[in-house]
Amino acid sequence: MDIEELLKKVKKGEMSIKEALDLLSELPFKDVGFAKIDFHRRLRRGVPEAIYSPGKTKEQIKEIVKEMVNKEKIFITKADDAIYEELKYFPNCRYYKDCKMVIIGKKEEKKGGGYILVACAGSSDLSIAEEAAVTAEELGNEVKRIYDVGVAGIHRLINYADEIRKASVVIAIAGMDGILPTIISNFTPAPIIAVPTSIGYGTGLNGVAALMAMLNSCSPGIVVVNIDNGFGAGVAAHLIMEKLREK
Amino acid sequence: MDIEELLKKVKKGEMSIKEALDLLSELPFKDVGFAKIDFHRRLRRGVPEAIYSPGKTKEQIKEIVKEMVNKEKIFITKADDAIYEELKYFPNCRYYKDCKMVIIGKKEEKKGGGYILVACAGSSDLSIAEEAAVTAEELGNEVKRIYDVGVAGIHRLINYADEIRKASVVIAIAGMDGILPTIISNFTPAPIIAVPTSIGYGTGLNGVAALMAMLNSCSPGIVVVNIDNGFGAGVAAHLIMEKLREK
Amino acid sequence: MDIEELLKKVKKGEMSIKEALDLLSELPFKDVGFAKIDFHRRLRRGVPEAIYSPGKTKEQIKEIVKEMVNKEKIFITKADDAIYEELKYFPNCRYYKDCKMVIIGKKEEKKGGGYILVACAGSSDLSIAEEAAVTAEELGNEVKRIYDVGVAGIHRLINYADEIRKASVVIAIAGMDGILPTIISNFTPAPIIAVPTSIGYGTGLNGVAALMAMLNSCSPGIVVVNIDNGFGAGVAAHLIMEKLREK
Amino acid sequence: MDIEELLKKVKKGEMSIKEALDLLSELPFKDVGFAKIDFHRRLRRGVPEAIYSPGKTKEQIKEIVKEMVNKEKIFITKADDAIYEELKYFPNCRYYKDCKMVIIGKKEEKKGGGYILVACAGSSDLSIAEEAAVTAEELGNEVKRIYDVGVAGIHRLINYADEIRKASVVIAIAGMDGILPTIISNFTPAPIIAVPTSIGYGTGLNGVAALMAMLNSCSPGIVVVNIDNGFGAGVAAHLIMEKLREK
Amino acid sequence: MDIEELLKKVKKGEMSIKEALDLLSELPFKDVGFAKIDFHRRLRRGVPEAIYSPGKTKEQIKEIVKEMVNKEKIFITKADDAIYEELKYFPNCRYYKDCKMVIIGKKEEKKGGGYILVACAGSSDLSIAEEAAVTAEELGNEVKRIYDVGVAGIHRLINYADEIRKASVVIAIAGMDGILPTIISNFTPAPIIAVPTSIGYGTGLNGVAALMAMLNSCSPGIVVVNIDNGFGAGVAAHLIMEKLREK
Amino acid sequence: MDIEELLKKVKKGEMSIKEALDLLSELPFKDVGFAKIDFHRRLRRGVPEAIYSPGKTKEQIKEIVKEMVNKEKIFITKADDAIYEELKYFPNCRYYKDCKMVIIGKKEEKKGGGYILVACAGSSDLSIAEEAAVTAEELGNEVKRIYDVGVAGIHRLINYADEIRKASVVIAIAGMDGILPTIISNFTPAPIIAVPTSIGYGTGLNGVAALMAMLNSCSPGIVVVNIDNGFGAGVAAHLIMEKLREK
Amino acid sequence: MDIEELLKKVKKGEMSIKEALDLLSELPFKDVGFAKIDFHRRLRRGVPEAIYSPGKTKEQIKEIVKEMVNKEKIFITKADDAIYEELKYFPNCRYYKDCKMVIIGKKEEKKGGGYILVACAGSSDLSIAEEAAVTAEELGNEVKRIYDVGVAGIHRLINYADEIRKASVVIAIAGMDGILPTIISNFTPAPIIAVPTSIGYGTGLNGVAALMAMLNSCSPGIVVVNIDNGFGAGVAAHLIMEKLREK
Amino acid sequence: MDIEELLKKVKKGEMSIKEALDLLSELPFKDVGFAKIDFHRRLRRGVPEAIYSPGKTKEQIKEIVKEMVNKEKIFITKADDAIYEELKYFPNCRYYKDCKMVIIGKKEEKKGGGYILVACAGSSDLSIAEEAAVTAEELGNEVKRIYDVGVAGIHRLINYADEIRKASVVIAIAGMDGILPTIISNFTPAPIIAVPTSIGYGTGLNGVAALMAMLNSCSPGIVVVNIDNGFGAGVAAHLIMEKLREK
């Protein structure tokens, strides 16, 4: 018996209110309403459906996509050419090769409210930086990139001082010593999301050194996501932007 | 020769413009302007001066405070009774014993723009939760607390669903399995700052288990600060609130 | 408006069924039914309320106890004398000093269905072994102990071969090299719950060596809980016993 | 001299009882009886013979199989196509490609007594989930699977609330933040065996993050096996089922 | 029925040989002979009974000692003054305060066959060195010590070149960089047992750095025991000496 | 408005000195002079531009090189044949295959002032040793190499005692137990830069054991760089040589 | 001037004794005698020259071999087919493919004095076991192997109780839980050298779990070598055998 | 027979040159000359005798000091008041309480040749900074300190730009994120010795985070010593200064 039927019985007097209350407390999880709530949650949270590719066959990914394709926008992260080949026949499918992301569903219009600045120190970190930037753009945010290709040091940041200062949110990406977010915090009052990358060697421990430096930054107010998690940083920045747009 | 003198010489024709340019590029760090810039930075960033107590004697802390006391608001974190006794004669000095924080300087007025929600699962985490909450309040933000004292589980969150959903930013604090931020992400579209605490034992490794669970959350968009770093979470939440208030 | 009121309105025709359905799907978390469900869960799961003492003041613990004391049985783990002194005035309060556990609420009658065997290799592990044994006993299970006080080796197990073989569940507790559960698995077809303890030194790393040995046991079918988590092992064994008693 | 001979001599008076006792205490390990005991152990424990493939050549595996094939059922774990090709000529040999397991020997009949529920959050964990499920099925247990293919979140569990609640044992498999077993513990009073998987990246540390979250779960009574050890979880669940069937 | 009785029945013809064989294979663990074997093992292995103090109360230790005192020699390691006070009334009880070891039972006579050389680099390691030396001496071995008190470097070894070269076994103890065993291997063809100690700071990680240096020594043939395990090194050296004395 | 224009206005009297001072303190980062300063810094520091290859495509590296090629000397570290093929058309491009380094720009003349000694224990470390040696040579330093090809032990160092003693700086490279720098410190009063390498296995943990041994050396005054960081060691030695040449 | 010349001058009265003493103390390392000493050391220590292959090209290995080939016996460890192809033209060159070892130089005659027992639990560990066994045999020791191919458990050891008990030294090799050496210690008074192997997965951490279990064995007197270091274990056992043969 | 006697015999013709050569090669380690060499080494290396206090009783330290006091200058590191009280009666004994160092022997005169700059970010690191500074001063070097007491940030460095640029060597000390040495490398061409300190909490891991950041610095040429090893940094800087003074 579903809720509608129950209500009808109450209405008709075929079921007492006490009986109805009892029944309702018994069917917490089967309730259609629940599924709806969950559906709401996802829409409200503004977090896209993401499929993490490693460990899945391209066939499995295709099957998952099939099930979701008409209901939601889908991000397939850490994908590769073969996966794209499998999925490219879906409508509105595109492949961001630089950051190994396949996206299915319409790109959202720019919603305004300022921009997210994505900065990385070296071109080795470019793939993760693009993952963050593309994620944010696809969710309707304006993104500015400072990738500093071709320079050794951090001094080039100075040329971008204005853009850094005016950003609504900054995503700062770095491997090795993970120093970039701390340096950038000198240029801006914006919230800073730090992304450690697995670039480096030896005691870099595939990004653990950068992660630890970021978590222990002497500049308070820097927050951190998992190593190489450009997607997560993009989503976090987007959630802040959504709050700004609410105002 | 300082810049004023240089300008005077240029004005008087005692120095060519080329000479002046050369000289200016030679004196990068001695320029008074630089100090001013830095002073601006701190004001603009909205990050308070913080003194981390461990490793310092109370006399050292007092000396640092003396130097800063009329210029800026000061947060002394992880302090204890003895440190407060040493500092309490400064004007506007108060001690938040629950979170071991001494603050010197006026508490800022509430600035509006929504509230920060601080949630923790167990009362063992209360000290860190208060550190985050007090930091945010002292910087002029409205804070709501959900500390769930006296319950074993997460189910009580349900009673607070509304307050969680409407928060501008959420700070979620947890030790042991670090599950709370992920659970909360089901209730709200707000940005979530996760704070692992050192509560627990064995493989909890003084908060490392909670930290790792948070960094690896299957709910994208959660950001993390250092273990027990309630102060840093409070500052990060404040930086987001400042951006909201800009709008 | 609560559900009862809603049902009354439907009954009276003051609200259409469609309106009622919409409202029901809107109020997922405020529903009294939910709380009830959760209440059911705890009863059904058979897991007691536990308060982990470290990081809490005795006053905080007392406050938590006050709130729960008439509704549920309470286990306060890793407690000490001072905490017991604070709590001893509650009815049905007792203190198991060996395992630093305070329990408030009636001890359950033995429910039958076989026994749980708790084994530990050395008397250094006795505190954790007692934590497991007392937890299981308090929840209504019969417990047999093999603590082997006074022997250096594992050979004494042989004397207890019968008791080990006939146990419904075995909890095997060991520090250092964590070898005991693997040895015991040669004596019994029963499920074995292994508990590493923090006893040892150097590369024992406070129980990590024992934990790793247990997780990597060449004897398949051994399951593990956290280091020093006698309480968790007692609960897990109890859950299995409950299933046996269902039959 | 074997024991039979010894007994004959005692019988015939060719050996005194004292001599016989001395001899018996001298030959502990050569005794045929011992081998028999060990043989009993394996039968009684209900644990199948398992060959862990990595580090062995397919020729070595074949040789091991040859020696055991008529005496016992054999599970070859973490196998690959080449190994199956080598072994497929043995009678009753089959290959579960999804979980890389080759099994030789008759599949046991379903023995009843309830079912084991195997749940995993993402399809990346499917291989380990299948390893657990197939192991349990092959040993004569009924298994239900909840693999949630195609959903991002945990909310789908709600649809399976009934199946989860009624399971005799639950195996809950998860990588990344390892949250699934804790969530499931809200739905069922059954014992829960948690299996961390090596799926994830960065601080996931190939399953260590999931393992630590599971060991530190705030829901008491969850037990854990090694990372990716679906086979071990299947055996542990089977041992519990055997106990249930004894009743 | 014990074995003696069984044999009697066989002798008298009251039991057939087949029956006797069956029974024997049924009573694997209850056999008195077994206990005897185990007793033999300990005597033959030459390994003393050891009680590791941490985690035990002095009362527990006393109780264990009581049970063993007339049967075997007992080593109580990592003990303290309070434990000695508790035990000193046992006959033949003595306390080696430098290495925190209490021994109960007669000291064995020197058995000859060469000597064990115990070397440590700094006086910080003296306690562990004494633990090894006293253990070996108490088991009847001749021990020479090179503790190098008062020198900074390794160069003093040169003065002891002869004694090092002629040792039957060398125990080399070092904290910090753990270099001593490798240096000593240049002076002697003897087997070298390396003992890392927890002396040091920072990345010394309480002996892990020394342990790793020893395990990775470029001089092949060095073997290692646990951090601070002077007792284990003493026993291992003794086992080698016993083999030498067999010849 | 740039600084030149500002100065012109001051000169012409179009701007007061106070206005000019204010403006100057406002434009910290846009100033051309700043970029020049940074350019100076790099020249003065004597640190070459380095491109770390892993994580970059050869096309990206080429693009970076293009931008820098006429301004500075470039070191491309951890490069491979394919990268060299891409870059070899640049003028003054050469490939040190042994240490996987491509260098573009003129090799500096020997500047005198003594020599750097580069020592490694085994030929497995040769690649890192060459990275250090080539870096130092390319920056104008004289380098002597002691690679000890073909010997197992450290004893060959004795033959080179003179060269070691007279070196201005020593770079000592070792994997496994990382003992070499400590041994060498007995031969020379020169500063010693230790380079751990990732050679080894098991607990060598890819160079962590060597790193820890070096950091914990009982010979004070040894300094360390990252695992496999021959380039960094070469630069550090060069910086010391530059100071010597200043005298 | 070499020492011979010096002595001649002293003899002829061309140099005073004081001058000679001064000179001698000045030339510590150039002395021919020293080299001889070192040569002695290696012969006396009985440790063969070993070349660890990883990180070296086959050409480099060949060059090292060329230099040593007529002076000493050479062990090339962790080698492969290609290396053997490069070296096979040297006289007395043979390849032990199972343990990836190439040896150049005559195999030594059996020297008697008992045998070394090499035991491993699973065939996955066979390669390391062979490395130990071959090393010991090549150095002139008798070796018995217990590899237990085809069994799951440890119980088969019982069949070999005699051989284990009578061994002069035991090398016990195990991956996963590293339990084998502890079990074997119940069967023999011989010194036991434990070798952890990198076989296993998940928390096995490539042999670290086995290593830790061995270092923390509750059976005192077990000594350990590096993970997968069969060669080192073979050499250590040989050094003990040499001492036995001295008697 | 010592060398002098040998030479006399050669001179007198009582020993042939061949005999003398043989004997000389036989007595490598007993030779007085050797001790002298070692004595030279220490003088030449310029490294003081250091006694690391932890793990030693004050009586042991006193005894060591007694033996060395007239021969060499002694540094007792990580000492405390009680140790000083024990030692203060030695001539030329002084206590640097800030850095817990007792020194016995004359302070060396300033030797010129530039200065060492010691910088630390926070007053928590002051103790380690003083350890480095005092060590260097006591060895005859000029030291300048920049301790930045009372400031939160790194910006104050700018005021000291000149002093930093002109230093001969820089010692940069930092806990938490270990960023200071990298920042300072922008101000100076001097060699930089980085010292991580154990200040911080959570993932700071008692200095490991700072250490890793320093080892992975994106600014090449920074060298590192052990956590909290101010003494080692002081010695390393002194060794460089000695080289400068040689010129």
mmCIF file with all atom_site columns, N, CA, C and O in Angstrom, chain E residues 203, chain F residues 215 221-224, chain H residues 193-196 211 214 223-230 232-234 236:
data_model
loop_
_atom_site.group_PDB
_atom_site.id
_atom_site.type_symbol
_atom_site.label_atom_id
_atom_site.label_alt_id
_atom_site.label_comp_id
_atom_site.label_asym_id
_atom_site.label_entity_id
_atom_site.label_seq_id
_atom_site.pdbx_PDB_ins_code
_atom_site.Cartn_x
_atom_site.Cartn_y
_atom_site.Cartn_z
_atom_site.occupancy
_atom_site.B_iso_or_equiv
_atom_site.pdbx_formal_charge
_atom_site.auth_seq_id
_atom_site.auth_comp_id
_atom_site.auth_asym_id
_atom_site.auth_atom_id
_atom_site.pdbx_PDB_model_num
ATOM 1  N N  . THR E 1 203 ? 63.582 12.770 12.961 1.00 0.00 ? 203 THR E N  1
ATOM 2  C CA . THR E 1 203 ? 63.377 11.684 12.016 1.00 0.00 ? 203 THR E CA 1
ATOM 3  C C  . THR E 1 203 ? 63.959 10.358 12.491 1.00 0.00 ? 203 THR E C  1
ATOM 4  O O  . THR E 1 203 ? 63.845 9.357  11.789 1.00 0.00 ? 203 THR E O  1
ATOM 5  N N  . LEU F 1 215 ? 70.022 11.912 7.781  1.00 0.00 ? 215 LEU F N  1
ATOM 6  C CA . LEU F 1 215 ? 69.524 12.956 8.682  1.00 0.00 ? 215 LEU F CA 1
ATOM 7  C C  . LEU F 1 215 ? 69.920 12.665 10.130 1.00 0.00 ? 215 LEU F C  1
ATOM 8  O O  . LEU F 1 215 ? 70.053 13.574 10.940 1.00 0.00 ? 215 LEU F O  1
ATOM 9  N N  . GLY F 1 221 ? 77.087 17.981 11.102 1.00 0.00 ? 221 GLY F N  1
ATOM 10 C CA . GLY F 1 221 ? 77.514 18.877 10.037 1.00 0.00 ? 221 GLY F CA 1
ATOM 11 C C  . GLY F 1 221 ? 77.244 18.363 8.638  1.00 0.00 ? 221 GLY F C  1
ATOM 12 O O  . GLY F 1 221 ? 77.618 18.994 7.661  1.00 0.00 ? 221 GLY F O  1
ATOM 13 N N  . ILE F 1 222 ? 76.586 17.218 8.550  1.00 0.00 ? 222 ILE F N  1
ATOM 14 C CA . ILE F 1 222 ? 76.198 16.713 7.230  1.00 0.00 ? 222 ILE F CA 1
ATOM 15 C C  . ILE F 1 222 ? 74.813 17.267 6.888  1.00 0.00 ? 222 ILE F C  1
ATOM 16 O O  . ILE F 1 222 ? 73.915 17.238 7.718  1.00 0.00 ? 222 ILE F O  1
ATOM 17 N N  . VAL F 1 223 ? 74.673 17.800 5.667  1.00 0.00 ? 223 VAL F N  1
ATOM 18 C CA . VAL F 1 223 ? 73.369 18.313 5.239  1.00 0.00 ? 223 VAL F CA 1
ATOM 19 C C  . VAL F 1 223 ? 72.826 17.457 4.106  1.00 0.00 ? 223 VAL F C  1
ATOM 20 O O  . VAL F 1 223 ? 73.586 16.799 3.407  1.00 0.00 ? 223 VAL F O  1
ATOM 21 N N  . VAL F 1 224 ? 71.523 17.485 3.925  1.00 0.00 ? 224 VAL F N  1
ATOM 22 C CA . VAL F 1 224 ? 70.880 16.497 3.071  1.00 0.00 ? 224 VAL F CA 1
ATOM 23 C C  . VAL F 1 224 ? 69.937 17.177 2.074  1.00 0.00 ? 224 VAL F C  1
ATOM 24 O O  . VAL F 1 224 ? 69.366 18.229 2.366  1.00 0.00 ? 224 VAL F O  1
ATOM 25 N N  . ILE H 1 193 ? 70.877 26.566 4.831  1.00 0.00 ? 193 ILE H N  1
ATOM 26 C CA . ILE H 1 193 ? 70.697 25.324 5.581  1.00 0.00 ? 193 ILE H CA 1
ATOM 27 C C  . ILE H 1 193 ? 69.352 25.410 6.295  1.00 0.00 ? 193 ILE H C  1
ATOM 28 O O  . ILE H 1 193 ? 69.137 26.285 7.127  1.00 0.00 ? 193 ILE H O  1
ATOM 29 N N  . ALA H 1 194 ? 68.441 24.511 5.956  1.00 0.00 ? 194 ALA H N  1
ATOM 30 C CA . ALA H 1 194 ? 67.098 24.558 6.526  1.00 0.00 ? 194 ALA H CA 1
ATOM 31 C C  . ALA H 1 194 ? 66.999 23.603 7.711  1.00 0.00 ? 194 ALA H C  1
ATOM 32 O O  . ALA H 1 194 ? 67.476 22.474 7.653  1.00 0.00 ? 194 ALA H O  1
ATOM 33 N N  . VAL H 1 195 ? 66.372 24.079 8.790  1.00 0.00 ? 195 VAL H N  1
ATOM 34 C CA . VAL H 1 195 ? 66.163 23.253 9.982  1.00 0.00 ? 195 VAL H CA 1
ATOM 35 C C  . VAL H 1 195 ? 64.673 23.157 10.285 1.00 0.00 ? 195 VAL H C  1
ATOM 36 O O  . VAL H 1 195 ? 64.057 24.132 10.705 1.00 0.00 ? 195 VAL H O  1
ATOM 37 N N  . PRO H 1 196 ? 64.064 21.990 10.084 1.00 0.00 ? 196 PRO H N  1
ATOM 38 C CA . PRO H 1 196 ? 62.663 21.835 10.479 1.00 0.00 ? 196 PRO H CA 1
ATOM 39 C C  . PRO H 1 196 ? 62.574 21.703 11.995 1.00 0.00 ? 196 PRO H C  1
ATOM 40 O O  . PRO H 1 196 ? 63.449 21.128 12.621 1.00 0.00 ? 196 PRO H O  1
ATOM 41 N N  . LEU H 1 211 ? 59.860 19.213 7.446  1.00 0.00 ? 211 LEU H N  1
ATOM 42 C CA . LEU H 1 211 ? 60.993 18.536 6.802  1.00 0.00 ? 211 LEU H CA 1
ATOM 43 C C  . LEU H 1 211 ? 60.680 18.222 5.342  1.00 0.00 ? 211 LEU H C  1
ATOM 44 O O  . LEU H 1 211 ? 61.486 18.477 4.439  1.00 0.00 ? 211 LEU H O  1
ATOM 45 N N  . MET H 1 214 ? 60.669 21.233 3.111  1.00 0.00 ? 214 MET H N  1
ATOM 46 C CA . MET H 1 214 ? 62.021 21.731 2.852  1.00 0.00 ? 214 MET H CA 1
ATOM 47 C C  . MET H 1 214 ? 62.741 20.850 1.830  1.00 0.00 ? 214 MET H C  1
ATOM 48 O O  . MET H 1 214 ? 63.401 21.344 0.925  1.00 0.00 ? 214 MET H O  1
ATOM 49 N N  . VAL H 1 223 ? 69.592 22.958 1.495  1.00 0.00 ? 223 VAL H N  1
ATOM 50 C CA . VAL H 1 223 ? 69.959 21.686 2.124  1.00 0.00 ? 223 VAL H CA 1
ATOM 51 C C  . VAL H 1 223 ? 69.348 21.628 3.519  1.00 0.00 ? 223 VAL H C  1
ATOM 52 O O  . VAL H 1 223 ? 69.027 22.651 4.108  1.00 0.00 ? 223 VAL H O  1
ATOM 53 N N  . VAL H 1 224 ? 69.181 20.421 4.040  1.00 0.00 ? 224 VAL H N  1
ATOM 54 C CA . VAL H 1 224 ? 68.359 20.227 5.221  1.00 0.00 ? 224 VAL H CA 1
ATOM 55 C C  . VAL H 1 224 ? 69.099 19.383 6.261  1.00 0.00 ? 224 VAL H C  1
ATOM 56 O O  . VAL H 1 224 ? 69.911 18.530 5.905  1.00 0.00 ? 224 VAL H O  1
ATOM 57 N N  . VAL H 1 225 ? 68.807 19.620 7.542  1.00 0.00 ? 225 VAL H N  1
ATOM 58 C CA . VAL H 1 225 ? 69.301 18.746 8.617  1.00 0.00 ? 225 VAL H CA 1
ATOM 59 C C  . VAL H 1 225 ? 68.101 18.140 9.349  1.00 0.00 ? 225 VAL H C  1
ATOM 60 O O  . VAL H 1 225 ? 66.949 18.446 9.025  1.00 0.00 ? 225 VAL H O  1
ATOM 61 N N  . ASN H 1 226 ? 68.371 17.307 10.316 1.00 0.00 ? 226 ASN H N  1
ATOM 62 C CA . ASN H 1 226 ? 67.309 16.618 11.055 1.00 0.00 ? 226 ASN H CA 1
ATOM 63 C C  . ASN H 1 226 ? 66.394 17.612 11.795 1.00 0.00 ? 226 ASN H C  1
ATOM 64 O O  . ASN H 1 226 ? 66.787 18.738 12.086 1.00 0.00 ? 226 ASN H O  1
ATOM 65 N N  . ILE H 1 227 ? 65.202 17.175 12.088 1.00 0.00 ? 227 ILE H N  1
ATOM 66 C CA . ILE H 1 227 ? 64.242 17.963 12.861 1.00 0.00 ? 227 ILE H CA 1
ATOM 67 C C  . ILE H 1 227 ? 64.859 18.382 14.197 1.00 0.00 ? 227 ILE H C  1
ATOM 68 O O  . ILE H 1 227 ? 65.435 17.546 14.898 1.00 0.00 ? 227 ILE H O  1
ATOM 69 N N  . ASP H 1 228 ? 64.754 19.656 14.517 1.00 0.00 ? 228 ASP H N  1
ATOM 70 C CA . ASP H 1 228 ? 65.250 20.225 15.779 1.00 0.00 ? 228 ASP H CA 1
ATOM 71 C C  . ASP H 1 228 ? 66.763 20.172 15.921 1.00 0.00 ? 228 ASP H C  1
ATOM 72 O O  . ASP H 1 228 ? 67.276 20.398 17.022 1.00 0.00 ? 228 ASP H O  1
ATOM 73 N N  . ASN H 1 229 ? 67.475 19.893 14.845 1.00 0.00 ? 229 ASN H N  1
ATOM 74 C CA . ASN H 1 229 ? 68.929 19.735 14.933 1.00 0.00 ? 229 ASN H CA 1
ATOM 75 C C  . ASN H 1 229 ? 69.642 21.067 14.712 1.00 0.00 ? 229 ASN H C  1
ATOM 76 O O  . ASN H 1 229 ? 70.380 21.248 13.737 1.00 0.00 ? 229 ASN H O  1
ATOM 77 N N  . GLY H 1 230 ? 69.421 22.015 15.614 1.00 0.00 ? 230 GLY H N  1
ATOM 78 C CA . GLY H 1 230 ? 70.097 23.307 15.522 1.00 0.00 ? 230 GLY H CA 1
ATOM 79 C C  . GLY H 1 230 ? 71.596 23.145 15.625 1.00 0.00 ? 230 GLY H C  1
ATOM 80 O O  . GLY H 1 230 ? 72.353 23.854 14.944 1.00 0.00 ? 230 GLY H O  1
ATOM 81 N N  . GLY H 1 232 ? 73.496 20.624 14.619 1.00 0.00 ? 232 GLY H N  1
ATOM 82 C CA . GLY H 1 232 ? 74.029 20.162 13.343 1.00 0.00 ? 232 GLY H CA 1
ATOM 83 C C  . GLY H 1 232 ? 74.086 21.274 12.304 1.00 0.00 ? 232 GLY H C  1
ATOM 84 O O  . GLY H 1 232 ? 75.036 21.372 11.522 1.00 0.00 ? 232 GLY H O  1
ATOM 85 N N  . ALA H 1 233 ? 73.065 22.111 12.293 1.00 0.00 ? 233 ALA H N  1
ATOM 86 C CA . ALA H 1 233 ? 73.063 23.228 11.344 1.00 0.00 ? 233 ALA H CA 1
ATOM 87 C C  . ALA H 1 233 ? 74.191 24.202 11.666 1.00 0.00 ? 233 ALA H C  1
ATOM 88 O O  . ALA H 1 233 ? 74.870 24.711 10.763 1.00 0.00 ? 233 ALA H O  1
ATOM 89 N N  . GLY H 1 234 ? 74.402 24.446 12.961 1.00 0.00 ? 234 GLY H N  1
ATOM 90 C CA . GLY H 1 234 ? 75.477 25.341 13.358 1.00 0.00 ? 234 GLY H CA 1
ATOM 91 C C  . GLY H 1 234 ? 76.838 24.803 12.932 1.00 0.00 ? 234 GLY H C  1
ATOM 92 O O  . GLY H 1 234 ? 77.692 25.554 12.433 1.00 0.00 ? 234 GLY H O  1
ATOM 93 N N  . ALA H 1 236 ? 77.415 22.648 10.429 1.00 0.00 ? 236 ALA H N  1
ATOM 94 C CA . ALA H 1 236 ? 77.502 22.674 8.965  1.00 0.00 ? 236 ALA H CA 1
ATOM 95 C C  . ALA H 1 236 ? 77.842 24.076 8.468  1.00 0.00 ? 236 ALA H C  1
ATOM 96 O O  . ALA H 1 236 ? 78.684 24.254 7.571  1.00 0.00 ? 236 ALA H O  1
#
